[in-house]
Amino acid sequence: MTTAMRDVPRSGNRDERQGAAIVVGASLAGLMTALALSHAGVDVTMLERSGAAPRARKGAALGGVSEGLLSRITGSRHAQGDSAPLSSVAPGVQSWMAVHARLRAAVDADPYIELRPHTLVRSVDQDADSAWVIASDQQTFRGDVVIGADGHGSVVRVGVAPDKPDATFAGYLIWLGLTNESSLASSRRLPRDVDILSGGGDYLLGYPLPGPDGSVALGSRQVGWAWYDASHNDLLCETGSVVGNVVRRSLTSGDIPEATLRELADKAEDLWPSPWREAILDCIERRAVIGTPIAEYVPDKLVNGRLALVGDAAHVPTPMTGSGFSASLHDAEAVAEAIAAGVRGSTVAQALGEYERKRLGNVRGMVQSGQQFSRSFTGRAA
Ligand SMILES: Cc1cc2nc3c(=O)[nH]c(=O)nc-3n(C[C@H](O)[C@H](O)[C@H](O)COP(=O)(O)OP(=O)(O)OC[C@H]3O[C@@H](n4cnc5c(N)ncnc54)[C@H](O)[C@@H]3O)c2cc1C
Protein backbone atom coordinates (compact mmCIF):
# COMPACT_ATOMS: atom_id res chain seq x y z
CA MET A 1 0.00 0.00 0.00
CA THR A 2 1.62 3.25 -1.09
CA THR A 3 -0.77 5.97 0.05
CA ALA A 4 1.17 9.02 1.24
CA MET A 5 1.60 9.34 5.00
CA ARG A 6 0.32 12.53 6.55
CA ASP A 7 0.15 14.06 10.00
CA VAL A 8 -3.36 15.43 10.57
CA PRO A 9 -3.25 18.25 13.14
CA ARG A 10 -5.70 17.82 16.02
CA SER A 11 -8.40 20.49 16.39
CA GLY A 12 -8.96 20.58 20.12
CA ASN A 13 -11.14 23.67 20.48
CA ARG A 14 -14.88 22.86 20.46
CA ASP A 15 -15.58 26.07 18.44
CA GLU A 16 -13.19 24.98 15.68
CA ARG A 17 -14.88 21.60 15.27
CA GLN A 18 -17.28 21.02 12.43
CA GLY A 19 -19.47 18.13 11.46
CA ALA A 20 -20.61 14.92 13.08
CA ALA A 21 -20.03 11.36 11.93
CA ILE A 22 -21.67 8.09 12.94
CA VAL A 23 -19.23 5.17 12.77
CA VAL A 24 -20.79 1.69 12.87
CA GLY A 25 -18.39 -0.90 14.34
CA ALA A 26 -15.70 -0.32 16.96
CA SER A 27 -13.09 -2.85 15.93
CA LEU A 28 -9.77 -1.91 14.33
CA ALA A 29 -11.10 -0.08 11.25
CA GLY A 30 -13.78 1.73 13.26
CA LEU A 31 -11.39 2.80 16.01
CA MET A 32 -8.84 4.10 13.49
CA THR A 33 -11.53 5.95 11.52
CA ALA A 34 -12.95 7.56 14.66
CA LEU A 35 -9.49 8.74 15.70
CA ALA A 36 -8.67 10.12 12.24
CA LEU A 37 -12.03 11.94 12.09
CA SER A 38 -11.62 13.40 15.56
CA HIS A 39 -8.10 14.58 14.74
CA ALA A 40 -9.53 16.28 11.65
CA GLY A 41 -12.09 18.18 13.74
CA VAL A 42 -15.18 15.99 13.25
CA ASP A 43 -17.17 14.74 16.28
CA VAL A 44 -17.82 11.00 16.29
CA THR A 45 -20.44 8.66 17.72
CA MET A 46 -19.38 4.99 17.49
CA LEU A 47 -21.98 2.24 17.64
CA GLU A 48 -20.81 -1.27 18.50
CA ARG A 49 -23.00 -4.34 18.94
CA SER A 50 -20.60 -6.03 21.41
CA GLY A 51 -20.16 -5.12 25.06
CA ALA A 52 -17.35 -3.06 26.55
CA ALA A 53 -14.84 -5.87 25.92
CA PRO A 54 -14.19 -6.65 22.23
CA ARG A 55 -14.96 -9.98 20.61
CA ALA A 56 -11.46 -11.42 20.92
CA ARG A 57 -9.68 -12.69 17.84
CA LYS A 58 -7.70 -15.24 19.82
CA GLY A 59 -4.56 -16.32 18.03
CA ALA A 60 -4.95 -13.79 15.25
CA ALA A 61 -1.84 -11.81 14.43
CA LEU A 62 -1.44 -8.72 12.32
CA GLY A 63 1.54 -8.19 10.07
CA GLY A 64 2.79 -4.78 9.00
CA VAL A 65 1.89 -2.98 12.27
CA SER A 66 4.70 -0.60 13.14
CA GLU A 67 4.94 1.68 16.15
CA GLY A 68 5.13 4.61 13.72
CA LEU A 69 1.81 3.73 12.08
CA LEU A 70 0.06 3.33 15.42
CA SER A 71 1.48 6.57 16.81
CA ARG A 72 0.32 8.37 13.69
CA ILE A 73 -3.26 7.16 13.97
CA THR A 74 -3.51 7.50 17.75
CA GLY A 75 -1.91 10.95 17.65
CA SER A 76 0.13 9.79 20.61
CA ARG A 77 2.30 12.88 20.56
CA HIS A 78 -0.82 14.84 21.52
CA ALA A 79 -3.24 12.52 23.29
CA GLN A 80 -3.26 12.12 27.01
CA GLY A 81 -3.63 8.71 28.59
CA ASP A 82 -2.07 6.89 25.67
CA SER A 83 -0.72 3.48 26.57
CA ALA A 84 2.86 2.30 26.29
CA PRO A 85 4.36 1.49 22.88
CA LEU A 86 3.78 -2.03 21.63
CA SER A 87 6.60 -4.50 21.96
CA SER A 88 7.26 -6.76 19.00
CA VAL A 89 8.63 -10.30 18.91
CA ALA A 90 8.73 -10.80 15.16
CA PRO A 91 9.37 -7.68 13.06
CA GLY A 92 6.06 -5.86 12.60
CA VAL A 93 3.91 -8.76 13.87
CA GLN A 94 1.48 -7.99 16.70
CA SER A 95 -1.37 -9.79 18.38
CA TRP A 96 -4.77 -8.50 17.31
CA MET A 97 -5.64 -7.97 20.99
CA ALA A 98 -2.62 -5.73 21.66
CA VAL A 99 -3.33 -3.51 18.66
CA HIS A 100 -7.01 -3.29 19.60
CA ALA A 101 -6.15 -2.34 23.19
CA ARG A 102 -3.81 0.42 22.03
CA LEU A 103 -6.40 1.95 19.68
CA ARG A 104 -9.18 1.58 22.21
CA ALA A 105 -7.15 3.41 24.88
CA ALA A 106 -6.70 6.34 22.48
CA VAL A 107 -10.44 6.41 21.69
CA ASP A 108 -11.36 6.27 25.38
CA ALA A 109 -9.05 9.25 26.02
CA ASP A 110 -10.57 11.34 23.20
CA PRO A 111 -13.30 13.75 24.38
CA TYR A 112 -14.72 14.11 20.86
CA ILE A 113 -15.50 10.39 20.43
CA GLU A 114 -18.46 8.75 22.15
CA LEU A 115 -18.48 4.95 22.01
CA ARG A 116 -21.84 3.25 22.61
CA PRO A 117 -21.49 -0.51 23.20
CA HIS A 118 -24.44 -2.95 23.04
CA THR A 119 -25.85 -1.04 20.08
CA LEU A 120 -26.78 -3.26 17.15
CA VAL A 121 -27.41 -1.30 13.97
CA ARG A 122 -30.22 -2.72 11.87
CA SER A 123 -30.58 -0.26 8.99
CA VAL A 124 -29.11 2.85 7.41
CA ASP A 125 -30.59 5.66 5.33
CA GLN A 126 -30.00 9.26 4.21
CA ASP A 127 -31.60 12.36 2.72
CA ALA A 128 -30.21 15.58 1.29
CA ASP A 129 -29.23 16.97 4.72
CA SER A 130 -28.07 14.04 6.84
CA ALA A 131 -27.52 10.30 7.16
CA TRP A 132 -28.74 8.06 9.97
CA VAL A 133 -28.89 4.54 11.34
CA ILE A 134 -31.61 2.80 13.31
CA ALA A 135 -30.55 0.43 16.09
CA SER A 136 -32.33 -2.71 17.26
CA ASP A 137 -33.95 -0.75 20.13
CA GLN A 138 -35.38 1.68 17.51
CA GLN A 139 -33.05 4.54 18.52
CA THR A 140 -32.00 6.75 15.61
CA PHE A 141 -28.47 8.14 15.38
CA ARG A 142 -27.97 10.97 12.88
CA GLY A 143 -24.90 12.71 11.49
CA ASP A 144 -23.48 14.44 8.42
CA VAL A 145 -22.16 11.03 7.35
CA VAL A 146 -22.45 7.37 8.33
CA ILE A 147 -19.28 5.29 8.03
CA GLY A 148 -19.63 1.51 7.93
CA ALA A 149 -16.72 -0.13 9.78
CA ASP A 150 -18.90 -3.14 10.54
CA GLY A 151 -16.81 -5.89 9.04
CA HIS A 152 -17.36 -8.51 6.36
CA GLY A 153 -21.11 -8.88 7.09
CA SER A 154 -21.66 -5.10 6.98
CA VAL A 155 -25.19 -3.68 7.34
CA VAL A 156 -24.03 -0.29 6.01
CA ARG A 157 -22.88 -2.01 2.80
CA VAL A 158 -26.56 -2.67 2.02
CA GLY A 159 -26.99 1.12 1.76
CA VAL A 160 -23.81 1.64 -0.27
CA ALA A 161 -23.99 -1.31 -2.66
CA PRO A 162 -27.54 -2.71 -2.60
CA ASP A 163 -26.85 -4.74 -5.77
CA LYS A 164 -23.85 -6.47 -4.18
CA PRO A 165 -24.38 -6.48 -0.41
CA ASP A 166 -22.67 -9.75 0.59
CA ALA A 167 -19.09 -10.93 0.91
CA THR A 168 -18.84 -14.52 -0.33
CA PHE A 169 -17.28 -17.65 1.17
CA ALA A 170 -13.80 -18.25 -0.29
CA GLY A 171 -14.07 -22.06 0.05
CA TYR A 172 -11.89 -22.70 3.09
CA LEU A 173 -11.42 -21.93 6.75
CA ILE A 174 -8.54 -21.08 9.04
CA TRP A 175 -8.11 -22.93 12.32
CA LEU A 176 -6.63 -20.49 14.86
CA GLY A 177 -4.99 -21.07 18.22
CA LEU A 178 -2.82 -19.33 20.78
CA THR A 179 -0.76 -20.91 23.52
CA ASN A 180 1.76 -19.80 26.12
CA GLU A 181 5.36 -20.40 25.23
CA SER A 182 5.94 -21.75 28.75
CA SER A 183 3.68 -24.73 28.07
CA LEU A 184 5.84 -25.89 25.15
CA ALA A 185 8.87 -28.08 25.78
CA SER A 186 10.50 -26.78 22.58
CA SER A 187 9.92 -23.10 23.28
CA ARG A 188 13.54 -22.08 22.86
CA ARG A 189 13.35 -23.01 19.21
CA LEU A 190 10.73 -20.41 18.32
CA PRO A 191 11.76 -18.57 15.14
CA ARG A 192 12.20 -14.79 15.07
CA ASP A 193 9.65 -14.29 12.31
CA VAL A 194 6.52 -15.83 10.79
CA ASP A 195 6.98 -19.42 9.57
CA ILE A 196 4.94 -20.31 6.48
CA LEU A 197 4.71 -24.07 5.86
CA SER A 198 2.77 -26.25 3.45
CA GLY A 199 1.89 -29.91 3.77
CA GLY A 200 -0.82 -32.29 2.53
CA GLY A 201 -2.38 -29.46 0.51
CA ASP A 202 -2.76 -27.27 3.64
CA TYR A 203 -0.84 -24.19 4.77
CA LEU A 204 0.31 -23.30 8.28
CA LEU A 205 1.46 -19.90 9.54
CA GLY A 206 3.19 -20.00 12.91
CA TYR A 207 4.33 -16.89 14.75
CA PRO A 208 5.74 -15.78 18.10
CA LEU A 209 3.79 -12.99 19.81
CA PRO A 210 4.40 -10.90 22.91
CA GLY A 211 2.95 -12.31 26.14
CA PRO A 212 -0.41 -11.06 27.45
CA ASP A 213 1.47 -8.38 29.44
CA GLY A 214 3.45 -7.30 26.34
CA SER A 215 6.60 -9.10 27.47
CA VAL A 216 8.97 -10.42 24.80
CA ALA A 217 11.26 -12.18 27.27
CA LEU A 218 12.13 -15.80 26.49
CA GLY A 219 9.56 -18.10 28.09
CA SER A 220 6.88 -15.44 28.56
CA ARG A 221 5.85 -15.02 24.94
CA GLN A 222 2.81 -16.52 23.22
CA VAL A 223 2.76 -18.79 20.20
CA GLY A 224 0.08 -18.27 17.56
CA TRP A 225 -0.81 -20.43 14.57
CA ALA A 226 -3.21 -20.25 11.63
CA TRP A 227 -3.93 -23.44 9.64
CA TYR A 228 -5.53 -23.01 6.18
CA ASP A 229 -7.81 -25.99 5.48
CA ALA A 230 -10.28 -26.51 2.60
CA SER A 231 -11.50 -29.95 3.70
CA HIS A 232 -14.11 -29.05 6.34
CA ASN A 233 -16.64 -27.06 4.33
CA ASP A 234 -19.40 -29.59 5.16
CA LEU A 235 -18.97 -28.82 8.87
CA LEU A 236 -19.26 -25.08 8.16
CA CYS A 237 -22.59 -25.66 6.37
CA GLU A 238 -23.95 -28.12 8.99
CA THR A 239 -23.28 -25.70 11.85
CA GLY A 240 -24.73 -22.65 10.03
CA SER A 241 -21.31 -21.06 10.01
CA VAL A 242 -21.67 -20.66 6.25
CA VAL A 243 -25.18 -20.31 4.81
CA GLY A 244 -25.42 -20.59 1.06
CA ASN A 245 -22.38 -18.66 -0.09
CA VAL A 246 -22.29 -16.24 2.85
CA VAL A 247 -20.11 -16.47 5.98
CA ARG A 248 -22.22 -16.01 9.11
CA ARG A 249 -19.89 -16.75 12.02
CA SER A 250 -16.79 -18.61 13.21
CA LEU A 251 -16.81 -22.09 14.70
CA THR A 252 -16.13 -21.93 18.42
CA SER A 253 -14.87 -24.89 20.43
CA GLY A 254 -18.42 -26.06 21.23
CA ASP A 255 -19.22 -26.35 17.49
CA ILE A 256 -16.24 -28.55 16.69
CA PRO A 257 -17.00 -32.29 17.05
CA GLU A 258 -14.57 -34.49 19.01
CA ALA A 259 -13.93 -36.53 15.88
CA THR A 260 -12.82 -33.39 14.00
CA LEU A 261 -10.46 -32.39 16.82
CA ARG A 262 -8.96 -35.92 16.86
CA GLU A 263 -8.56 -35.80 13.08
CA LEU A 264 -6.80 -32.41 13.32
CA ALA A 265 -4.51 -33.73 16.07
CA ASP A 266 -3.55 -36.77 13.95
CA LYS A 267 -2.96 -34.55 10.92
CA ALA A 268 -0.86 -32.10 12.95
CA GLU A 269 1.36 -35.00 14.13
CA ASP A 270 1.93 -35.98 10.48
CA LEU A 271 2.24 -32.58 8.82
CA TRP A 272 3.76 -29.94 11.06
CA PRO A 273 7.18 -29.72 12.74
CA SER A 274 8.01 -28.49 16.27
CA PRO A 275 7.22 -26.12 17.86
CA TRP A 276 4.02 -25.61 15.83
CA ARG A 277 2.91 -29.24 16.23
CA GLU A 278 3.08 -28.96 20.03
CA ALA A 279 1.33 -25.58 19.98
CA ILE A 280 -1.55 -27.03 17.92
CA LEU A 281 -1.83 -30.15 20.11
CA ASP A 282 -1.86 -27.99 23.24
CA CYS A 283 -4.72 -25.86 21.87
CA ILE A 284 -6.68 -28.98 20.81
CA GLU A 285 -6.16 -30.51 24.25
CA ARG A 286 -7.55 -27.32 25.88
CA ARG A 287 -10.37 -27.05 23.30
CA ALA A 288 -9.00 -23.59 22.52
CA VAL A 289 -9.38 -23.70 18.74
CA ILE A 290 -11.49 -21.40 16.55
CA GLY A 291 -12.45 -22.16 12.94
CA THR A 292 -12.88 -18.98 10.87
CA PRO A 293 -14.47 -19.37 7.42
CA ILE A 294 -12.78 -16.97 5.01
CA ALA A 295 -14.89 -14.43 3.11
CA GLU A 296 -13.89 -12.25 0.18
CA TYR A 297 -15.40 -9.07 -1.27
CA VAL A 298 -14.20 -7.06 -4.28
CA PRO A 299 -15.96 -3.68 -4.04
CA ASP A 300 -17.45 -1.81 -6.98
CA LYS A 301 -18.34 1.13 -4.71
CA LEU A 302 -17.10 2.55 -1.40
CA VAL A 303 -19.55 5.42 -1.18
CA ASN A 304 -23.18 6.29 -1.81
CA GLY A 305 -24.10 9.90 -1.04
CA ARG A 306 -23.44 10.45 2.68
CA LEU A 307 -22.64 6.77 3.34
CA ALA A 308 -19.12 5.32 3.12
CA LEU A 309 -17.37 2.04 3.92
CA VAL A 310 -13.94 1.37 5.47
CA GLY A 311 -12.01 -1.76 6.45
CA ASP A 312 -13.55 -5.19 5.95
CA ALA A 313 -16.96 -3.60 5.34
CA ALA A 314 -15.42 -2.03 2.24
CA HIS A 315 -13.16 -4.86 1.04
CA VAL A 316 -12.50 -8.35 2.36
CA PRO A 317 -9.19 -9.92 1.30
CA THR A 318 -8.03 -13.37 2.40
CA PRO A 319 -5.80 -12.99 5.49
CA MET A 320 -3.07 -14.59 3.33
CA THR A 321 -2.55 -11.11 1.80
CA GLY A 322 -1.64 -9.76 5.26
CA SER A 323 -3.07 -6.42 4.06
CA GLY A 324 -6.40 -5.92 5.85
CA PHE A 325 -4.99 -3.83 8.68
CA SER A 326 -2.88 -1.43 6.62
CA ALA A 327 -5.70 -1.03 4.08
CA SER A 328 -8.06 -0.14 6.96
CA LEU A 329 -5.61 2.44 8.24
CA HIS A 330 -5.28 4.08 4.82
CA ASP A 331 -9.08 4.06 4.45
CA ALA A 332 -9.42 5.76 7.85
CA GLU A 333 -7.02 8.54 6.95
CA ALA A 334 -8.42 9.08 3.46
CA VAL A 335 -12.07 9.14 4.54
CA ALA A 336 -11.34 11.53 7.42
CA GLU A 337 -9.48 13.87 5.09
CA ALA A 338 -12.38 13.83 2.62
CA ILE A 339 -15.06 14.38 5.26
CA ALA A 340 -13.16 17.24 6.89
CA ALA A 341 -12.90 18.92 3.47
CA GLY A 342 -16.57 18.19 2.79
CA VAL A 343 -18.03 19.69 5.95
CA ARG A 344 -15.91 22.81 5.48
CA GLY A 345 -16.22 23.39 1.74
CA SER A 346 -17.76 21.31 -1.02
CA THR A 347 -20.70 19.03 -0.24
CA VAL A 348 -20.05 15.95 1.87
CA ALA A 349 -21.23 13.66 -0.92
CA GLN A 350 -18.78 15.22 -3.39
CA ALA A 351 -15.97 14.95 -0.87
CA LEU A 352 -16.72 11.28 -0.20
CA GLY A 353 -16.51 10.72 -3.95
CA GLU A 354 -12.90 11.88 -3.65
CA TYR A 355 -12.33 9.20 -0.99
CA GLU A 356 -13.69 6.55 -3.36
CA ARG A 357 -11.50 7.77 -6.24
CA LYS A 358 -8.44 7.63 -4.00
CA ARG A 359 -9.00 4.16 -2.56
CA LEU A 360 -11.16 2.00 -4.86
CA GLY A 361 -8.49 0.88 -7.35
CA ASN A 362 -6.02 -0.01 -4.57
CA VAL A 363 -8.42 -2.05 -2.51
CA ARG A 364 -9.90 -3.90 -5.50
CA GLY A 365 -6.36 -4.92 -6.50
CA MET A 366 -5.61 -6.08 -2.96
CA VAL A 367 -8.64 -8.40 -2.79
CA GLN A 368 -8.12 -9.69 -6.33
CA SER A 369 -4.49 -10.61 -5.63
CA GLY A 370 -5.71 -12.65 -2.64
CA GLN A 371 -8.31 -14.36 -4.80
CA GLN A 372 -5.52 -15.81 -6.91
CA PHE A 373 -4.22 -17.56 -3.80
CA SER A 374 -7.72 -18.68 -2.78
CA ARG A 375 -8.47 -20.15 -6.18
CA SER A 376 -5.26 -22.08 -6.39
CA PHE A 377 -5.67 -23.26 -2.76
CA THR A 378 -9.19 -24.56 -3.29
CA GLY A 379 -8.47 -25.79 -6.82
CA ARG A 380 -11.27 -23.69 -8.26
CA ALA A 381 -11.29 -22.39 -11.81
CA ALA A 382 -10.86 -18.61 -12.13
C1 LIG B 1 -8.19 -14.96 10.88
C2 LIG B 1 -7.79 -13.60 10.38
C3 LIG B 1 -6.45 -13.26 10.31
C4 LIG B 1 -6.07 -12.00 9.83
N1 LIG B 1 -4.74 -11.70 9.72
C5 LIG B 1 -4.37 -10.48 9.24
C6 LIG B 1 -2.98 -10.12 9.12
O1 LIG B 1 -2.06 -10.88 9.41
N2 LIG B 1 -2.67 -8.88 8.68
C7 LIG B 1 -3.65 -7.99 8.34
O2 LIG B 1 -3.31 -6.86 7.95
N3 LIG B 1 -4.95 -8.29 8.42
C8 LIG B 1 -5.33 -9.52 8.86
N4 LIG B 1 -6.67 -9.82 8.96
C9 LIG B 1 -7.66 -8.80 8.57
C10 LIG B 1 -7.77 -7.72 9.62
O3 LIG B 1 -7.96 -8.28 10.91
C11 LIG B 1 -8.94 -6.79 9.28
O4 LIG B 1 -8.83 -6.39 7.93
C12 LIG B 1 -8.88 -5.56 10.16
O5 LIG B 1 -8.85 -5.95 11.51
C13 LIG B 1 -10.09 -4.66 9.93
O6 LIG B 1 -11.24 -5.29 10.41
P1 LIG B 1 -12.56 -4.41 10.62
O7 LIG B 1 -12.40 -3.58 11.84
O8 LIG B 1 -12.88 -3.74 9.34
O9 LIG B 1 -13.70 -5.51 10.81
P2 LIG B 1 -14.06 -6.43 12.10
O10 LIG B 1 -12.84 -6.79 12.86
O11 LIG B 1 -14.91 -7.53 11.56
O12 LIG B 1 -14.94 -5.48 13.00
C14 LIG B 1 -16.27 -5.13 12.72
C15 LIG B 1 -16.88 -4.57 14.00
O13 LIG B 1 -18.21 -4.13 13.73
C16 LIG B 1 -19.11 -4.63 14.70
N5 LIG B 1 -20.40 -4.77 14.04
C17 LIG B 1 -20.70 -5.60 13.00
N6 LIG B 1 -21.98 -5.43 12.64
C18 LIG B 1 -22.50 -4.49 13.46
C19 LIG B 1 -23.80 -3.88 13.56
N7 LIG B 1 -24.80 -4.23 12.73
N8 LIG B 1 -24.00 -2.95 14.53
C20 LIG B 1 -22.99 -2.58 15.37
N9 LIG B 1 -21.74 -3.13 15.31
C21 LIG B 1 -21.50 -4.06 14.35
C22 LIG B 1 -18.49 -5.96 15.13
O14 LIG B 1 -18.95 -6.39 16.39
C23 LIG B 1 -17.00 -5.61 15.13
O15 LIG B 1 -16.59 -5.05 16.35
C24 LIG B 1 -7.07 -11.08 9.42
C25 LIG B 1 -8.42 -11.41 9.50
C26 LIG B 1 -8.78 -12.68 9.96
C27 LIG B 1 -10.26 -13.06 10.01
PDB file of C-alpha atoms and ligand atoms in Angstrom, residues 24-30 47-50 55 57 60-63 96 119-121 149-152 155 174 176 292 310-313 319 322-326 328, ligand 1:
ATOM      1  CA  VAL A  24     -20.790   1.685  12.866  1.00  0.00           C
ATOM      2  CA  GLY A  25     -18.392  -0.899  14.343  1.00  0.00           C
ATOM      3  CA  ALA A  26     -15.697  -0.319  16.960  1.00  0.00           C
ATOM      4  CA  SER A  27     -13.092  -2.848  15.926  1.00  0.00           C
ATOM      5  CA  LEU A  28      -9.770  -1.911  14.330  1.00  0.00           C
ATOM      6  CA  ALA A  29     -11.103  -0.083  11.252  1.00  0.00           C
ATOM      7  CA  GLY A  30     -13.783   1.733  13.256  1.00  0.00           C
ATOM      8  CA  LEU A  47     -21.978   2.240  17.642  1.00  0.00           C
ATOM      9  CA  GLU A  48     -20.806  -1.273  18.502  1.00  0.00           C
ATOM     10  CA  ARG A  49     -23.002  -4.340  18.942  1.00  0.00           C
ATOM     11  CA  SER A  50     -20.596  -6.027  21.408  1.00  0.00           C
ATOM     12  CA  ARG A  55     -14.960  -9.978  20.615  1.00  0.00           C
ATOM     13  CA  ARG A  57      -9.681 -12.689  17.839  1.00  0.00           C
ATOM     14  CA  ALA A  60      -4.946 -13.787  15.252  1.00  0.00           C
ATOM     15  CA  ALA A  61      -1.839 -11.812  14.428  1.00  0.00           C
ATOM     16  CA  LEU A  62      -1.444  -8.716  12.319  1.00  0.00           C
ATOM     17  CA  GLY A  63       1.545  -8.193  10.073  1.00  0.00           C
ATOM     18  CA  TRP A  96      -4.773  -8.498  17.313  1.00  0.00           C
ATOM     19  CA  THR A 119     -25.848  -1.043  20.077  1.00  0.00           C
ATOM     20  CA  LEU A 120     -26.783  -3.257  17.152  1.00  0.00           C
ATOM     21  CA  VAL A 121     -27.413  -1.301  13.966  1.00  0.00           C
ATOM     22  CA  ALA A 149     -16.724  -0.128   9.777  1.00  0.00           C
ATOM     23  CA  ASP A 150     -18.896  -3.136  10.545  1.00  0.00           C
ATOM     24  CA  GLY A 151     -16.805  -5.886   9.043  1.00  0.00           C
ATOM     25  CA  HIS A 152     -17.359  -8.513   6.360  1.00  0.00           C
ATOM     26  CA  VAL A 155     -25.187  -3.678   7.339  1.00  0.00           C
ATOM     27  CA  ILE A 174      -8.537 -21.076   9.042  1.00  0.00           C
ATOM     28  CA  LEU A 176      -6.630 -20.489  14.857  1.00  0.00           C
ATOM     29  CA  THR A 292     -12.883 -18.978  10.875  1.00  0.00           C
ATOM     30  CA  VAL A 310     -13.942   1.372   5.468  1.00  0.00           C
ATOM     31  CA  GLY A 311     -12.010  -1.758   6.454  1.00  0.00           C
ATOM     32  CA  ASP A 312     -13.550  -5.185   5.950  1.00  0.00           C
ATOM     33  CA  ALA A 313     -16.956  -3.603   5.338  1.00  0.00           C
ATOM     34  CA  PRO A 319      -5.805 -12.993   5.491  1.00  0.00           C
ATOM     35  CA  GLY A 322      -1.640  -9.757   5.260  1.00  0.00           C
ATOM     36  CA  SER A 323      -3.070  -6.421   4.056  1.00  0.00           C
ATOM     37  CA  GLY A 324      -6.400  -5.917   5.845  1.00  0.00           C
ATOM     38  CA  PHE A 325      -4.989  -3.828   8.675  1.00  0.00           C
ATOM     39  CA  SER A 326      -2.881  -1.435   6.620  1.00  0.00           C
ATOM     40  CA  SER A 328      -8.057  -0.138   6.955  1.00  0.00           C
TER      41      SER A 328
HETATM   42  C1  LIG B   1      -8.188 -14.959  10.881  1.00  0.00           C
HETATM   43  C2  LIG B   1      -7.786 -13.602  10.383  1.00  0.00           C
HETATM   44  C3  LIG B   1      -6.446 -13.260  10.308  1.00  0.00           C
HETATM   45  C4  LIG B   1      -6.071 -11.997   9.825  1.00  0.00           C
HETATM   46  N1  LIG B   1      -4.737 -11.697   9.719  1.00  0.00           N
HETATM   47  C5  LIG B   1      -4.369 -10.483   9.243  1.00  0.00           C
HETATM   48  C6  LIG B   1      -2.983 -10.118   9.119  1.00  0.00           C
HETATM   49  O1  LIG B   1      -2.063 -10.881   9.410  1.00  0.00           O
HETATM   50  N2  LIG B   1      -2.668  -8.882   8.678  1.00  0.00           N
HETATM   51  C7  LIG B   1      -3.647  -7.986   8.336  1.00  0.00           C
HETATM   52  O2  LIG B   1      -3.314  -6.860   7.953  1.00  0.00           O
HETATM   53  N3  LIG B   1      -4.950  -8.291   8.417  1.00  0.00           N
HETATM   54  C8  LIG B   1      -5.333  -9.516   8.858  1.00  0.00           C
HETATM   55  N4  LIG B   1      -6.667  -9.818   8.962  1.00  0.00           N
HETATM   56  C9  LIG B   1      -7.660  -8.799   8.572  1.00  0.00           C
HETATM   57  C10 LIG B   1      -7.769  -7.718   9.624  1.00  0.00           C
HETATM   58  O3  LIG B   1      -7.959  -8.285  10.905  1.00  0.00           O
HETATM   59  C11 LIG B   1      -8.935  -6.791   9.285  1.00  0.00           C
HETATM   60  O4  LIG B   1      -8.826  -6.393   7.933  1.00  0.00           O
HETATM   61  C12 LIG B   1      -8.878  -5.558  10.155  1.00  0.00           C
HETATM   62  O5  LIG B   1      -8.848  -5.952  11.508  1.00  0.00           O
HETATM   63  C13 LIG B   1     -10.094  -4.657   9.932  1.00  0.00           C
HETATM   64  O6  LIG B   1     -11.244  -5.288  10.409  1.00  0.00           O
HETATM   65  P1  LIG B   1     -12.558  -4.408  10.620  1.00  0.00           P
HETATM   66  O7  LIG B   1     -12.405  -3.578  11.838  1.00  0.00           O
HETATM   67  O8  LIG B   1     -12.880  -3.738   9.345  1.00  0.00           O
HETATM   68  O9  LIG B   1     -13.698  -5.506  10.807  1.00  0.00           O
HETATM   69  P2  LIG B   1     -14.059  -6.433  12.095  1.00  0.00           P
HETATM   70  O10 LIG B   1     -12.837  -6.792  12.865  1.00  0.00           O
HETATM   71  O11 LIG B   1     -14.911  -7.528  11.559  1.00  0.00           O
HETATM   72  O12 LIG B   1     -14.938  -5.483  13.002  1.00  0.00           O
HETATM   73  C14 LIG B   1     -16.271  -5.133  12.720  1.00  0.00           C
HETATM   74  C15 LIG B   1     -16.878  -4.567  14.004  1.00  0.00           C
HETATM   75  O13 LIG B   1     -18.211  -4.130  13.730  1.00  0.00           O
HETATM   76  C16 LIG B   1     -19.108  -4.629  14.702  1.00  0.00           C
HETATM   77  N5  LIG B   1     -20.400  -4.774  14.040  1.00  0.00           N
HETATM   78  C17 LIG B   1     -20.703  -5.595  13.003  1.00  0.00           C
HETATM   79  N6  LIG B   1     -21.977  -5.434  12.639  1.00  0.00           N
HETATM   80  C18 LIG B   1     -22.502  -4.485  13.460  1.00  0.00           C
HETATM   81  C19 LIG B   1     -23.800  -3.883  13.559  1.00  0.00           C
HETATM   82  N7  LIG B   1     -24.799  -4.233  12.734  1.00  0.00           N
HETATM   83  N8  LIG B   1     -24.000  -2.950  14.528  1.00  0.00           N
HETATM   84  C20 LIG B   1     -22.990  -2.578  15.375  1.00  0.00           C
HETATM   85  N9  LIG B   1     -21.742  -3.130  15.315  1.00  0.00           N
HETATM   86  C21 LIG B   1     -21.500  -4.063  14.354  1.00  0.00           C
HETATM   87  C22 LIG B   1     -18.488  -5.963  15.128  1.00  0.00           C
HETATM   88  O14 LIG B   1     -18.955  -6.393  16.390  1.00  0.00           O
HETATM   89  C23 LIG B   1     -17.002  -5.615  15.128  1.00  0.00           C
HETATM   90  O15 LIG B   1     -16.593  -5.046  16.345  1.00  0.00           O
HETATM   91  C24 LIG B   1      -7.070 -11.078   9.424  1.00  0.00           C
HETATM   92  C25 LIG B   1      -8.425 -11.413   9.504  1.00  0.00           C
HETATM   93  C26 LIG B   1      -8.783 -12.678   9.956  1.00  0.00           C
HETATM   94  C27 LIG B   1     -10.263 -13.058  10.009  1.00  0.00           C
END
